[in-house]
PDB file of C-alpha atoms in Angstrom:
ATOM      1  CA  MET A   1      -8.686  -6.050  20.117  1.00 47.00           C
ATOM      2  CA  SER A   2      -5.509  -6.477  22.369  1.00 46.00           C
ATOM      3  CA  LEU A   3      -2.379  -7.618  20.796  1.00 50.00           C
ATOM      4  CA  PRO A   4      -2.297 -11.582  21.383  1.00 52.00           C
ATOM      5  CA  ALA A   5      -0.705 -12.904  25.289  1.00 44.00           C
ATOM      6  CA  SER A   6       3.161 -13.573  23.637  1.00 42.00           C
ATOM      7  CA  ALA A   7       4.359 -11.803  20.254  1.00 41.00           C
ATOM      8  CA  ALA A   8       6.456 -14.764  19.916  1.00 41.00           C
ATOM      9  CA  ALA A   9       3.145 -16.636  19.377  1.00 44.00           C
ATOM     10  CA  ALA A  10       3.324 -19.944  16.859  1.00 47.00           C
ATOM     11  CA  ALA A  11       1.088 -21.990  15.413  1.00 46.00           C
ATOM     12  CA  SER A  12       0.483 -25.457  15.917  1.00 53.00           C
ATOM     13  CA  SER A  13       0.317 -26.266  12.147  1.00 90.00           C
ATOM     14  CA  LYS A  14       0.291 -24.831   9.150  1.00 97.00           C
ATOM     15  CA  PRO A  15      -1.771 -23.895   6.343  1.00 98.00           C
ATOM     16  CA  PRO A  16      -3.562 -26.841   3.959  1.00 97.00           C
ATOM     17  CA  ARG A  17      -2.764 -27.323   0.609  1.00 98.00           C
ATOM     18  CA  LEU A  18      -5.258 -26.175  -1.723  1.00 98.00           C
ATOM     19  CA  GLN A  19      -6.968 -28.600  -3.517  1.00 98.00           C
ATOM     20  CA  PRO A  20      -9.393 -27.999  -6.991  1.00 98.00           C
ATOM     21  CA  GLY A  21     -13.171 -27.121  -5.210  1.00 98.00           C
ATOM     22  CA  ASP A  22     -12.112 -25.321  -2.470  1.00 98.00           C
ATOM     23  CA  ARG A  23     -14.060 -22.538  -1.390  1.00 98.00           C
ATOM     24  CA  VAL A  24     -10.981 -19.116  -0.848  1.00 98.00           C
ATOM     25  CA  GLY A  25     -12.907 -15.974   0.711  1.00 98.00           C
ATOM     26  CA  LEU A  26     -12.138 -12.439  -1.529  1.00 98.00           C
ATOM     27  CA  VAL A  27     -11.472  -9.277   1.005  1.00 98.00           C
ATOM     28  CA  ARG A  28     -10.051  -5.724   0.499  1.00 97.00           C
ATOM     29  CA  PRO A  29      -8.552  -5.228   4.002  1.00 98.00           C
ATOM     30  CA  ALA A  30      -7.605  -1.659   2.241  1.00 98.00           C
ATOM     31  CA  SER A  31      -8.882   1.144  -0.526  1.00 97.00           C
ATOM     32  CA  PHE A  32     -12.283   0.963  -2.501  1.00 94.00           C
ATOM     33  CA  SER A  33     -12.291   0.509  -5.928  1.00 85.00           C
ATOM     34  CA  ASP A  34     -15.254   1.542  -8.102  1.00 76.00           C
ATOM     35  CA  GLU A  35     -14.535  -0.368 -11.135  1.00 70.00           C
ATOM     36  CA  GLU A  36     -16.992  -2.237 -12.802  1.00 53.00           C
ATOM     37  CA  ASN A  37     -17.604  -5.626 -12.419  1.00 62.00           C
ATOM     38  CA  ARG A  38     -13.768  -5.633 -11.105  1.00 85.00           C
ATOM     39  CA  VAL A  39     -15.316  -8.317  -8.724  1.00 94.00           C
ATOM     40  CA  GLU A  40     -16.728 -10.784 -11.273  1.00 94.00           C
ATOM     41  CA  ASN A  41     -13.737 -10.669 -13.232  1.00 94.00           C
ATOM     42  CA  VAL A  42     -11.950 -11.443  -9.899  1.00 95.00           C
ATOM     43  CA  GLU A  43     -14.093 -14.504  -9.166  1.00 97.00           C
ATOM     44  CA  TYR A  44     -14.014 -16.060 -13.182  1.00 96.00           C
ATOM     45  CA  THR A  45      -9.579 -15.728 -12.321  1.00 96.00           C
ATOM     46  CA  ILE A  46      -9.891 -17.882  -9.049  1.00 98.00           C
ATOM     47  CA  ARG A  47     -12.755 -19.920 -10.755  1.00 98.00           C
ATOM     48  CA  GLY A  48     -10.178 -20.582 -13.300  1.00 97.00           C
ATOM     49  CA  MET A  49      -7.693 -21.558 -10.534  1.00 98.00           C
ATOM     50  CA  GLY A  50      -9.694 -24.435 -10.142  1.00 98.00           C
ATOM     51  CA  LEU A  51     -11.372 -22.496  -6.952  1.00 98.00           C
ATOM     52  CA  VAL A  52     -14.872 -20.911  -5.358  1.00 98.00           C
ATOM     53  CA  PRO A  53     -14.305 -17.862  -4.394  1.00 98.00           C
ATOM     54  CA  VAL A  54     -16.683 -16.110  -1.071  1.00 98.00           C
ATOM     55  CA  ARG A  55     -17.099 -12.713  -0.672  1.00 98.00           C
ATOM     56  CA  ALA A  56     -16.605 -11.229   2.128  1.00 98.00           C
ATOM     57  CA  ALA A  57     -19.990  -9.726   3.587  1.00 98.00           C
ATOM     58  CA  ASN A  58     -18.817  -6.100   3.790  1.00 97.00           C
ATOM     59  CA  LEU A  59     -16.557  -6.686  -0.097  1.00 96.00           C
ATOM     60  CA  ASP A  60     -18.980  -3.830  -1.453  1.00 94.00           C
ATOM     61  CA  ALA A  61     -18.491  -0.902   1.312  1.00 96.00           C
ATOM     62  CA  ARG A  62     -17.175   1.719   0.913  1.00 96.00           C
ATOM     63  CA  PHE A  63     -15.470   4.305   3.505  1.00 98.00           C
ATOM     64  CA  GLY A  64     -14.147   7.758   2.287  1.00 97.00           C
ATOM     65  CA  TYR A  65     -10.873   6.222   0.158  1.00 96.00           C
ATOM     66  CA  LEU A  66     -10.608   2.763   2.258  1.00 98.00           C
ATOM     67  CA  ALA A  67     -12.957  -0.391   1.458  1.00 97.00           C
ATOM     68  CA  GLY A  68     -15.294  -0.026   4.173  1.00 98.00           C
ATOM     69  CA  THR A  69     -15.066   1.114   7.534  1.00 98.00           C
ATOM     70  CA  ASP A  70     -11.777  -0.717   9.737  1.00 98.00           C
ATOM     71  CA  ARG A  71     -14.489  -3.151  11.739  1.00 98.00           C
ATOM     72  CA  GLN A  72     -15.980  -3.911   8.537  1.00 98.00           C
ATOM     73  CA  ARG A  73     -13.157  -5.129   7.128  1.00 98.00           C
ATOM     74  CA  ALA A  74     -11.460  -6.405   9.642  1.00 98.00           C
ATOM     75  CA  ALA A  75     -15.018  -7.794  10.793  1.00 98.00           C
ATOM     76  CA  ASP A  76     -14.438  -9.983   7.355  1.00 98.00           C
ATOM     77  CA  LEU A  77     -10.917 -11.033   7.765  1.00 98.00           C
ATOM     78  CA  ASN A  78     -12.068 -12.295  11.292  1.00 98.00           C
ATOM     79  CA  ALA A  79     -14.858 -13.910   9.576  1.00 99.00           C
ATOM     80  CA  MET A  80     -12.865 -15.502   6.641  1.00 99.00           C
ATOM     81  CA  PHE A  81     -10.486 -17.536   9.270  1.00 98.00           C
ATOM     82  CA  ALA A  82     -13.605 -18.498  11.639  1.00 98.00           C
ATOM     83  CA  ASP A  83     -15.288 -20.300   8.624  1.00 98.00           C
ATOM     84  CA  PRO A  84     -13.929 -23.685   8.615  1.00 98.00           C
ATOM     85  CA  GLU A  85     -14.980 -24.008   4.877  1.00 98.00           C
ATOM     86  CA  ILE A  86     -12.287 -21.333   3.490  1.00 98.00           C
ATOM     87  CA  LYS A  87      -9.172 -22.839   2.834  1.00 98.00           C
ATOM     88  CA  ALA A  88      -7.375 -19.718   1.272  1.00 98.00           C
ATOM     89  CA  VAL A  89      -8.342 -15.822   1.515  1.00 98.00           C
ATOM     90  CA  PHE A  90      -7.423 -13.694  -1.332  1.00 98.00           C
ATOM     91  CA  ALA A  91      -6.515  -9.694  -1.009  1.00 98.00           C
ATOM     92  CA  LEU A  92      -8.421  -7.968  -3.531  1.00 96.00           C
ATOM     93  CA  ARG A  93      -5.878  -5.082  -3.647  1.00 94.00           C
ATOM     94  CA  GLY A  94      -3.651  -2.915  -2.134  1.00 96.00           C
ATOM     95  CA  GLY A  95      -3.776   0.763  -1.280  1.00 96.00           C
ATOM     96  CA  TRP A  96      -3.853   1.711   1.541  1.00 97.00           C
ATOM     97  CA  GLY A  97      -5.506   0.574   5.105  1.00 98.00           C
ATOM     98  CA  SER A  98      -4.501  -2.450   6.142  1.00 98.00           C
ATOM     99  CA  ALA A  99      -2.170  -1.184   8.797  1.00 98.00           C
ATOM    100  CA  ARG A 100      -5.183   0.222  10.144  1.00 98.00           C
ATOM    101  CA  LEU A 101      -6.947  -3.314  11.300  1.00 98.00           C
ATOM    102  CA  LEU A 102      -4.048  -4.441  12.886  1.00 98.00           C
ATOM    103  CA  SER A 103      -5.159  -4.468  16.563  1.00 98.00           C
ATOM    104  CA  LEU A 104      -8.784  -5.163  15.406  1.00 98.00           C
ATOM    105  CA  LEU A 105      -8.304  -9.006  14.308  1.00 98.00           C
ATOM    106  CA  ASP A 106      -8.917 -11.583  16.528  1.00 98.00           C
ATOM    107  CA  TRP A 107      -5.309 -13.113  16.749  1.00 98.00           C
ATOM    108  CA  ASP A 108      -6.041 -16.775  18.709  1.00 98.00           C
ATOM    109  CA  VAL A 109      -9.146 -16.734  15.464  1.00 98.00           C
ATOM    110  CA  ILE A 110      -6.002 -16.761  12.542  1.00 98.00           C
ATOM    111  CA  ARG A 111      -3.620 -18.496  14.811  1.00 98.00           C
ATOM    112  CA  SER A 112      -5.778 -21.417  15.688  1.00 97.00           C
ATOM    113  CA  ASN A 113      -7.128 -21.230  11.839  1.00 98.00           C
ATOM    114  CA  PRO A 114      -4.277 -21.165   9.511  1.00 98.00           C
ATOM    115  CA  LYS A 115      -4.866 -20.737   6.418  1.00 98.00           C
ATOM    116  CA  LEU A 116      -2.796 -18.843   3.402  1.00 98.00           C
ATOM    117  CA  LEU A 117      -3.504 -15.183   2.905  1.00 98.00           C
ATOM    118  CA  ILE A 118      -2.360 -14.053  -0.663  1.00 98.00           C
ATOM    119  CA  GLY A 119      -1.576 -10.346  -1.356  1.00 98.00           C
ATOM    120  CA  PHE A 120       1.230  -7.819  -2.383  1.00 98.00           C
ATOM    121  CA  SER A 121       1.311  -4.134  -1.974  1.00 98.00           C
ATOM    122  CA  ASP A 122      -0.242  -2.730   1.640  1.00 98.00           C
ATOM    123  CA  ILE A 123      -1.270  -6.130   2.613  1.00 98.00           C
ATOM    124  CA  THR A 124       2.221  -5.987   3.620  1.00 98.00           C
ATOM    125  CA  ALA A 125       1.675  -4.928   6.751  1.00 98.00           C
ATOM    126  CA  LEU A 126      -0.639  -7.974   7.265  1.00 98.00           C
ATOM    127  CA  HIS A 127       1.902 -10.641   6.317  1.00 98.00           C
ATOM    128  CA  LEU A 128       4.563  -8.649   8.766  1.00 98.00           C
ATOM    129  CA  ALA A 129       1.902  -9.032  11.442  1.00 98.00           C
ATOM    130  CA  PHE A 130       1.179 -12.414  10.383  1.00 98.00           C
ATOM    131  CA  ALA A 131       4.886 -13.201  10.589  1.00 98.00           C
ATOM    132  CA  LYS A 132       4.531 -11.921  14.142  1.00 97.00           C
ATOM    133  CA  HIS A 133       1.005 -12.933  15.662  1.00 97.00           C
ATOM    134  CA  ALA A 134      -0.195 -16.372  13.694  1.00 98.00           C
ATOM    135  CA  GLY A 135       3.474 -18.208  13.306  1.00 95.00           C
ATOM    136  CA  TYR A 136       2.581 -19.580   9.480  1.00 98.00           C
ATOM    137  CA  ALA A 137       3.703 -18.495   6.102  1.00 98.00           C
ATOM    138  CA  THR A 138       1.546 -16.556   4.091  1.00 98.00           C
ATOM    139  CA  ILE A 139       2.065 -15.415   0.166  1.00 98.00           C
ATOM    140  CA  HIS A 140       3.502 -12.703  -0.574  1.00 98.00           C
ATOM    141  CA  GLY A 141       2.201 -12.127  -4.978  1.00 98.00           C
ATOM    142  CA  PRO A 142      -0.662 -11.036  -6.423  1.00 97.00           C
ATOM    143  CA  ASN A 143      -3.514  -9.431  -5.249  1.00 97.00           C
ATOM    144  CA  GLY A 144      -7.146 -11.257  -6.262  1.00 95.00           C
ATOM    145  CA  ALA A 145      -7.374  -7.925  -9.034  1.00 93.00           C
ATOM    146  CA  ASN A 146      -4.295  -8.523 -10.658  1.00 94.00           C
ATOM    147  CA  SER A 147      -3.234 -10.753 -13.731  1.00 91.00           C
ATOM    148  CA  TRP A 148      -1.333 -13.828 -13.099  1.00 95.00           C
ATOM    149  CA  PRO A 149       0.638 -14.617 -15.816  1.00 94.00           C
ATOM    150  CA  ALA A 150       2.835 -18.067 -15.940  1.00 94.00           C
ATOM    151  CA  PRO A 151       5.517 -16.914 -13.721  1.00 95.00           C
ATOM    152  CA  SER A 152       3.099 -15.944 -10.542  1.00 97.00           C
ATOM    153  CA  TRP A 153       0.400 -18.303 -11.074  1.00 97.00           C
ATOM    154  CA  ASP A 154       3.488 -21.567 -11.627  1.00 97.00           C
ATOM    155  CA  SER A 155       5.251 -20.255  -8.211  1.00 98.00           C
ATOM    156  CA  LEU A 156       1.841 -20.272  -6.360  1.00 98.00           C
ATOM    157  CA  TRP A 157       0.634 -23.551  -7.549  1.00 98.00           C
ATOM    158  CA  ARG A 158       3.843 -24.751  -6.198  1.00 98.00           C
ATOM    159  CA  LEU A 159       4.117 -23.202  -3.272  1.00 98.00           C
ATOM    160  CA  ALA A 160      -0.049 -23.585  -2.237  1.00 98.00           C
ATOM    161  CA  PHE A 161      -1.506 -26.424  -4.616  1.00 98.00           C
ATOM    162  CA  ALA A 162       1.566 -29.186  -4.640  1.00 98.00           C
ATOM    163  CA  GLY A 163       3.403 -28.053  -1.335  1.00 98.00           C
ATOM    164  CA  ALA A 164       6.759 -28.359  -2.795  1.00 98.00           C
ATOM    165  CA  THR A 165       9.738 -26.280  -1.741  1.00 98.00           C
ATOM    166  CA  PRO A 166      10.629 -24.601  -4.930  1.00 97.00           C
ATOM    167  CA  VAL A 167      13.397 -22.253  -6.205  1.00 97.00           C
ATOM    168  CA  LEU A 168      12.329 -19.395  -7.458  1.00 97.00           C
ATOM    169  CA  GLY A 169      13.399 -17.057  -9.662  1.00 95.00           C
ATOM    170  CA  ASN A 170      13.511 -14.425 -12.808  1.00 88.00           C
ATOM    171  CA  GLY A 171      13.647 -17.265 -14.676  1.00 80.00           C
ATOM    172  CA  ASP A 172      13.202 -17.010 -18.780  1.00 64.00           C
ATOM    173  CA  TYR A 173      10.319 -15.375 -19.838  1.00 65.00           C
ATOM    174  CA  PRO A 174       9.363 -11.800 -21.651  1.00 63.00           C
ATOM    175  CA  GLY A 175      10.264  -9.047 -19.455  1.00 64.00           C
ATOM    176  CA  ALA A 176      12.612 -11.017 -16.888  1.00 72.00           C
ATOM    177  CA  ARG A 177      15.638  -8.723 -15.976  1.00 80.00           C
ATOM    178  CA  ASN A 178      18.512  -9.666 -15.414  1.00 90.00           C
ATOM    179  CA  VAL A 179      19.325 -10.032 -11.894  1.00 95.00           C
ATOM    180  CA  LEU A 180      22.226  -7.567 -10.167  1.00 97.00           C
ATOM    181  CA  THR A 181      24.718  -8.829  -7.383  1.00 98.00           C
ATOM    182  CA  LEU A 182      25.213  -6.525  -5.086  1.00 98.00           C
ATOM    183  CA  ARG A 183      27.512  -8.830  -2.821  1.00 98.00           C
ATOM    184  CA  SER A 184      27.965 -12.673  -3.515  1.00 98.00           C
ATOM    185  CA  GLY A 185      27.198 -15.234  -1.184  1.00 98.00           C
ATOM    186  CA  THR A 186      24.170 -17.504   0.337  1.00 98.00           C
ATOM    187  CA  ALA A 187      22.297 -16.592   3.403  1.00 98.00           C
ATOM    188  CA  GLN A 188      19.653 -19.087   5.186  1.00 98.00           C
ATOM    189  CA  GLY A 189      16.910 -17.275   7.320  1.00 98.00           C
ATOM    190  CA  ARG A 190      13.652 -16.400   7.420  1.00 98.00           C
ATOM    191  CA  LEU A 191      12.240 -14.690   4.393  1.00 98.00           C
ATOM    192  CA  LEU A 192      10.466 -11.253   5.736  1.00 99.00           C
ATOM    193  CA  GLY A 193       9.609  -7.831   4.316  1.00 98.00           C
ATOM    194  CA  GLY A 194       7.331  -6.465   1.363  1.00 98.00           C
ATOM    195  CA  ASN A 195       6.314  -2.971   0.033  1.00 98.00           C
ATOM    196  CA  LEU A 196       9.744  -0.729   1.533  1.00 98.00           C
ATOM    197  CA  SER A 197       6.970   2.114   2.426  1.00 98.00           C
ATOM    198  CA  VAL A 198       4.519  -0.129   4.331  1.00 98.00           C
ATOM    199  CA  LEU A 199       7.362  -1.754   6.298  1.00 98.00           C
ATOM    200  CA  ALA A 200       9.173   1.733   7.048  1.00 98.00           C
ATOM    201  CA  ALA A 201       5.365   2.714   8.425  1.00 98.00           C
ATOM    202  CA  LEU A 202       5.303  -0.286  11.272  1.00 98.00           C
ATOM    203  CA  VAL A 203       9.076   0.557  12.322  1.00 98.00           C
ATOM    204  CA  GLY A 204       8.499   0.873  15.949  1.00 97.00           C
ATOM    205  CA  THR A 205       4.920  -1.012  16.503  1.00 98.00           C
ATOM    206  CA  PRO A 206       4.116  -3.762  18.289  1.00 97.00           C
ATOM    207  CA  TRP A 207       3.486  -5.634  14.487  1.00 98.00           C
ATOM    208  CA  LEU A 208       7.126  -6.107  12.953  1.00 98.00           C
ATOM    209  CA  PRO A 209       8.475  -9.585  13.452  1.00 98.00           C
ATOM    210  CA  ASP A 210      12.084 -10.499  15.008  1.00 98.00           C
ATOM    211  CA  PHE A 211      14.360  -9.687  11.805  1.00 98.00           C
ATOM    212  CA  ASP A 212      17.740 -11.250  13.197  1.00 98.00           C
ATOM    213  CA  GLY A 213      18.784 -13.526  10.546  1.00 98.00           C
ATOM    214  CA  ALA A 214      15.999 -13.157   8.483  1.00 98.00           C
ATOM    215  CA  VAL A 215      16.141 -12.861   4.828  1.00 99.00           C
ATOM    216  CA  LEU A 216      14.929  -8.913   4.161  1.00 99.00           C
ATOM    217  CA  PHE A 217      12.884  -8.845   0.620  1.00 98.00           C
ATOM    218  CA  LEU A 218      11.364  -5.403  -0.481  1.00 98.00           C
ATOM    219  CA  GLU A 219       9.857  -3.765  -3.363  1.00 98.00           C
ATOM    220  CA  ASP A 220       7.990  -0.302  -3.907  1.00 98.00           C
ATOM    221  CA  VAL A 221       6.232   1.653  -6.521  1.00 97.00           C
ATOM    222  CA  GLY A 222       6.481   5.257  -7.549  1.00 96.00           C
ATOM    223  CA  GLU A 223       8.457   6.649  -5.074  1.00 96.00           C
ATOM    224  CA  ALA A 224      11.510   9.381  -5.742  1.00 94.00           C
ATOM    225  CA  VAL A 225      14.990   8.106  -5.261  1.00 95.00           C
ATOM    226  CA  TYR A 226      15.521  10.628  -2.019  1.00 95.00           C
ATOM    227  CA  ARG A 227      12.326   8.699  -0.057  1.00 96.00           C
ATOM    228  CA  VAL A 228      13.733   4.838  -1.399  1.00 97.00           C
ATOM    229  CA  ASP A 229      16.668   6.456   0.953  1.00 97.00           C
ATOM    230  CA  ARG A 230      14.880   7.561   3.850  1.00 98.00           C
ATOM    231  CA  MET A 231      12.924   4.585   4.196  1.00 98.00           C
ATOM    232  CA  LEU A 232      16.457   2.831   3.836  1.00 98.00           C
ATOM    233  CA  SER A 233      18.258   4.801   6.388  1.00 98.00           C
ATOM    234  CA  GLN A 234      14.981   4.221   8.931  1.00 98.00           C
ATOM    235  CA  LEU A 235      15.799   1.058   8.088  1.00 98.00           C
ATOM    236  CA  ALA A 236      18.975   1.212   9.048  1.00 98.00           C
ATOM    237  CA  LEU A 237      18.452   3.829  12.153  1.00 98.00           C
ATOM    238  CA  SER A 238      16.342   1.120  13.594  1.00 98.00           C
ATOM    239  CA  GLY A 239      18.915  -1.475  13.429  1.00 98.00           C
ATOM    240  CA  MET A 240      16.800  -3.764  10.970  1.00 98.00           C
ATOM    241  CA  LEU A 241      19.671  -4.014   9.285  1.00 98.00           C
ATOM    242  CA  SER A 242      22.029  -4.492  10.856  1.00 98.00           C
ATOM    243  CA  ARG A 243      20.745  -7.826  12.139  1.00 98.00           C
ATOM    244  CA  LEU A 244      19.959  -9.385   8.467  1.00 99.00           C
ATOM    245  CA  SER A 245      21.311 -12.337   6.680  1.00 99.00           C
ATOM    246  CA  GLY A 246      20.660 -11.509   3.249  1.00 99.00           C
ATOM    247  CA  VAL A 247      18.675  -9.021   1.590  1.00 98.00           C
ATOM    248  CA  VAL A 248      16.449  -8.882  -1.954  1.00 98.00           C
ATOM    249  CA  PHE A 249      15.805  -5.761  -3.666  1.00 98.00           C
ATOM    250  CA  GLY A 250      12.589  -6.341  -6.613  1.00 97.00           C
ATOM    251  CA  GLN A 251      11.213  -3.760  -8.564  1.00 94.00           C
ATOM    252  CA  CYS A 252      11.025  -0.421  -7.390  1.00 96.00           C
ATOM    253  CA  THR A 253       9.412   0.608  -9.992  1.00 95.00           C
ATOM    254  CA  ARG A 254       8.394   4.030 -11.927  1.00 93.00           C
ATOM    255  CA  CYS A 255      11.024   4.982  -9.343  1.00 93.00           C
ATOM    256  CA  SER A 256      14.220   6.321 -11.035  1.00 75.00           C
ATOM    257  CA  GLY A 257      12.756  10.012 -11.611  1.00 62.00           C
ATOM    258  CA  ASP A 258      15.713  12.679 -12.745  1.00 55.00           C
ATOM    259  CA  GLU A 259      18.349  10.787 -12.042  1.00 59.00           C
ATOM    260  CA  SER A 260      20.689  13.878 -13.969  1.00 54.00           C
ATOM    261  CA  ALA A 261      18.464  16.210 -11.179  1.00 60.00           C
ATOM    262  CA  SER A 262      18.936  13.707  -8.177  1.00 70.00           C
ATOM    263  CA  GLY A 263      22.386  12.643  -8.529  1.00 88.00           C
ATOM    264  CA  PHE A 264      21.704   9.331  -7.422  1.00 94.00           C
ATOM    265  CA  SER A 265      19.628   6.007  -9.352  1.00 94.00           C
ATOM    266  CA  VAL A 266      17.659   3.355  -6.902  1.00 96.00           C
ATOM    267  CA  THR A 267      20.746   1.602  -7.570  1.00 96.00           C
ATOM    268  CA  ASP A 268      23.439   4.108  -5.939  1.00 96.00           C
ATOM    269  CA  VAL A 269      21.076   4.031  -3.039  1.00 97.00           C
ATOM    270  CA  LEU A 270      20.918   0.336  -2.414  1.00 98.00           C
ATOM    271  CA  ARG A 271      24.815   0.395  -2.285  1.00 98.00           C
ATOM    272  CA  GLN A 272      25.333   2.608  -0.590  1.00 98.00           C
ATOM    273  CA  TYR A 273      23.225   0.561   2.175  1.00 98.00           C
ATOM    274  CA  LEU A 274      23.828  -2.811   1.428  1.00 98.00           C
ATOM    275  CA  VAL A 275      27.351  -3.199   0.415  1.00 98.00           C
ATOM    276  CA  PRO A 276      28.060  -2.474   3.734  1.00 98.00           C
ATOM    277  CA  LEU A 277      26.748  -4.428   5.503  1.00 98.00           C
ATOM    278  CA  GLU A 278      28.757  -7.433   4.165  1.00 98.00           C
ATOM    279  CA  ILE A 279      25.907  -9.603   3.680  1.00 98.00           C
ATOM    280  CA  PRO A 280      24.598 -11.491   0.167  1.00 98.00           C
ATOM    281  CA  ALA A 281      22.437  -8.785  -1.736  1.00 98.00           C
ATOM    282  CA  PHE A 282      21.028  -8.568  -4.933  1.00 98.00           C
ATOM    283  CA  THR A 283      18.440  -6.361  -6.570  1.00 97.00           C
ATOM    284  CA  ASN A 284      16.261  -6.803 -10.355  1.00 96.00           C
ATOM    285  CA  ALA A 285      14.247  -9.560  -8.670  1.00 96.00           C
ATOM    286  CA  ASN A 286      11.166 -10.214  -9.663  1.00 96.00           C
ATOM    287  CA  ILE A 287       8.655  -8.555  -7.213  1.00 97.00           C
ATOM    288  CA  GLY A 288       7.036  -6.404  -7.138  1.00 96.00           C
ATOM    289  CA  HIS A 289       4.648  -4.135  -8.912  1.00 96.00           C
ATOM    290  CA  VAL A 290       5.502  -5.579 -12.655  1.00 94.00           C
ATOM    291  CA  ALA A 291       3.677  -8.330 -14.521  1.00 89.00           C
ATOM    292  CA  GLY A 292       4.701 -11.702 -13.621  1.00 91.00           C
ATOM    293  CA  GLN A 293       5.903 -10.910 -10.024  1.00 96.00           C
ATOM    294  CA  LEU A 294       6.926 -14.232  -8.665  1.00 97.00           C
ATOM    295  CA  SER A 295       4.734 -15.642  -5.776  1.00 98.00           C
ATOM    296  CA  LEU A 296       6.697 -16.158  -2.576  1.00 98.00           C
ATOM    297  CA  PRO A 297       6.059 -17.343   1.211  1.00 98.00           C
ATOM    298  CA  SER A 298       6.698 -14.743   3.171  1.00 98.00           C
ATOM    299  CA  GLY A 299       7.384 -15.816   7.045  1.00 98.00           C
ATOM    300  CA  ALA A 300       8.806 -19.087   5.186  1.00 98.00           C
ATOM    301  CA  THR A 301      12.199 -20.349   5.803  1.00 98.00           C
ATOM    302  CA  VAL A 302      14.718 -19.925   2.628  1.00 98.00           C
ATOM    303  CA  GLU A 303      18.480 -19.473   1.275  1.00 98.00           C
ATOM    304  CA  MET A 304      19.013 -16.384  -1.218  1.00 98.00           C
ATOM    305  CA  ASP A 305      21.938 -17.015  -3.324  1.00 98.00           C
ATOM    306  CA  ALA A 306      23.025 -13.464  -4.458  1.00 98.00           C
ATOM    307  CA  VAL A 307      24.836 -14.742  -7.334  1.00 97.00           C
ATOM    308  CA  SER A 308      22.113 -16.461  -9.080  1.00 96.00           C
ATOM    309  CA  GLY A 309      19.306 -14.227  -8.166  1.00 97.00           C
ATOM    310  CA  THR A 310      17.306 -17.094  -6.670  1.00 97.00           C
ATOM    311  CA  ILE A 311      15.214 -18.025  -3.432  1.00 98.00           C
ATOM    312  CA  ARG A 312      14.899 -21.830  -2.060  1.00 98.00           C
ATOM    313  CA  LEU A 313      12.176 -22.701  -0.214  1.00 98.00           C
ATOM    314  CA  LEU A 314      13.841 -25.071   2.811  1.00 98.00           C
ATOM    315  CA  GLU A 315      10.321 -26.589   3.691  1.00 98.00           C
ATOM    316  CA  PRO A 316       6.609 -26.609   2.543  1.00 98.00           C
ATOM    317  CA  ILE A 317       4.470 -23.581   3.847  1.00 98.00           C
ATOM    318  CA  THR A 318       1.211 -25.984   3.353  1.00 98.00           C
ATOM    319  CA  THR A 319       0.092 -29.341   5.220  1.00 96.00           C
TER     320      THR A 319
END
């Protein structure tokens, strides 16, 4: 399908607030997984949220390392957004493949039927495209097949069920890291970002939203320090970093490598790129491939505080 007529097109309304008994779609926009009983476990989790899971037609499809052909996976997303009985859509997992769907999605249908898309990692490609071509917020949070400990569930509930405007931060729970302020201050803007690798791969394509004045949030997993450096360099050379109002970096899980050999830590590289911007920035946010990651309102207007390490939603993302 072709791109929307206007890249600045915005939805006329917000997604509906979730309520007990709502039917929600289960899709696999990216990689295939053959783990036994995985879908049954996801359905158990979704029912525990008070929701009714509905499997996409091609949920069990496989095409190489992908969960079905591009057209099958895109058809599942299009069908879920076209179905008025489906109130939200959960991605089961990430991996790779979501970017391959972007030109196959029916953006008129998605824009006309606002509903929350929930997931992270490779789902970043969809979140960013929704921010540009759908015009309403989505939720960057655990995929359906991930665990949902208290911080993840509480932040999802406040965003999706309560329609609240929470202050989201690491909080006091086992495993929380201390926030590291790279440059103090507060900033307001549209919260945009997600997985650094996926974001960097979309630079120069028609699928990135406008980052002018945005609060950028990032995370990644399994990347060597030099690759984090390379991807931040790409964002800087594209002009993106110079247009931001603030930056939140979450976790780069299993990214440290041998610092004695590389000479830099991830934090060293972050300082090199972010401090010269002279905008508020902090790292160690509970965002990314970590237990208890926060559910974030991707595409919504927020205020970030680089000293307290918090993100405050300025208006509800649901109606």
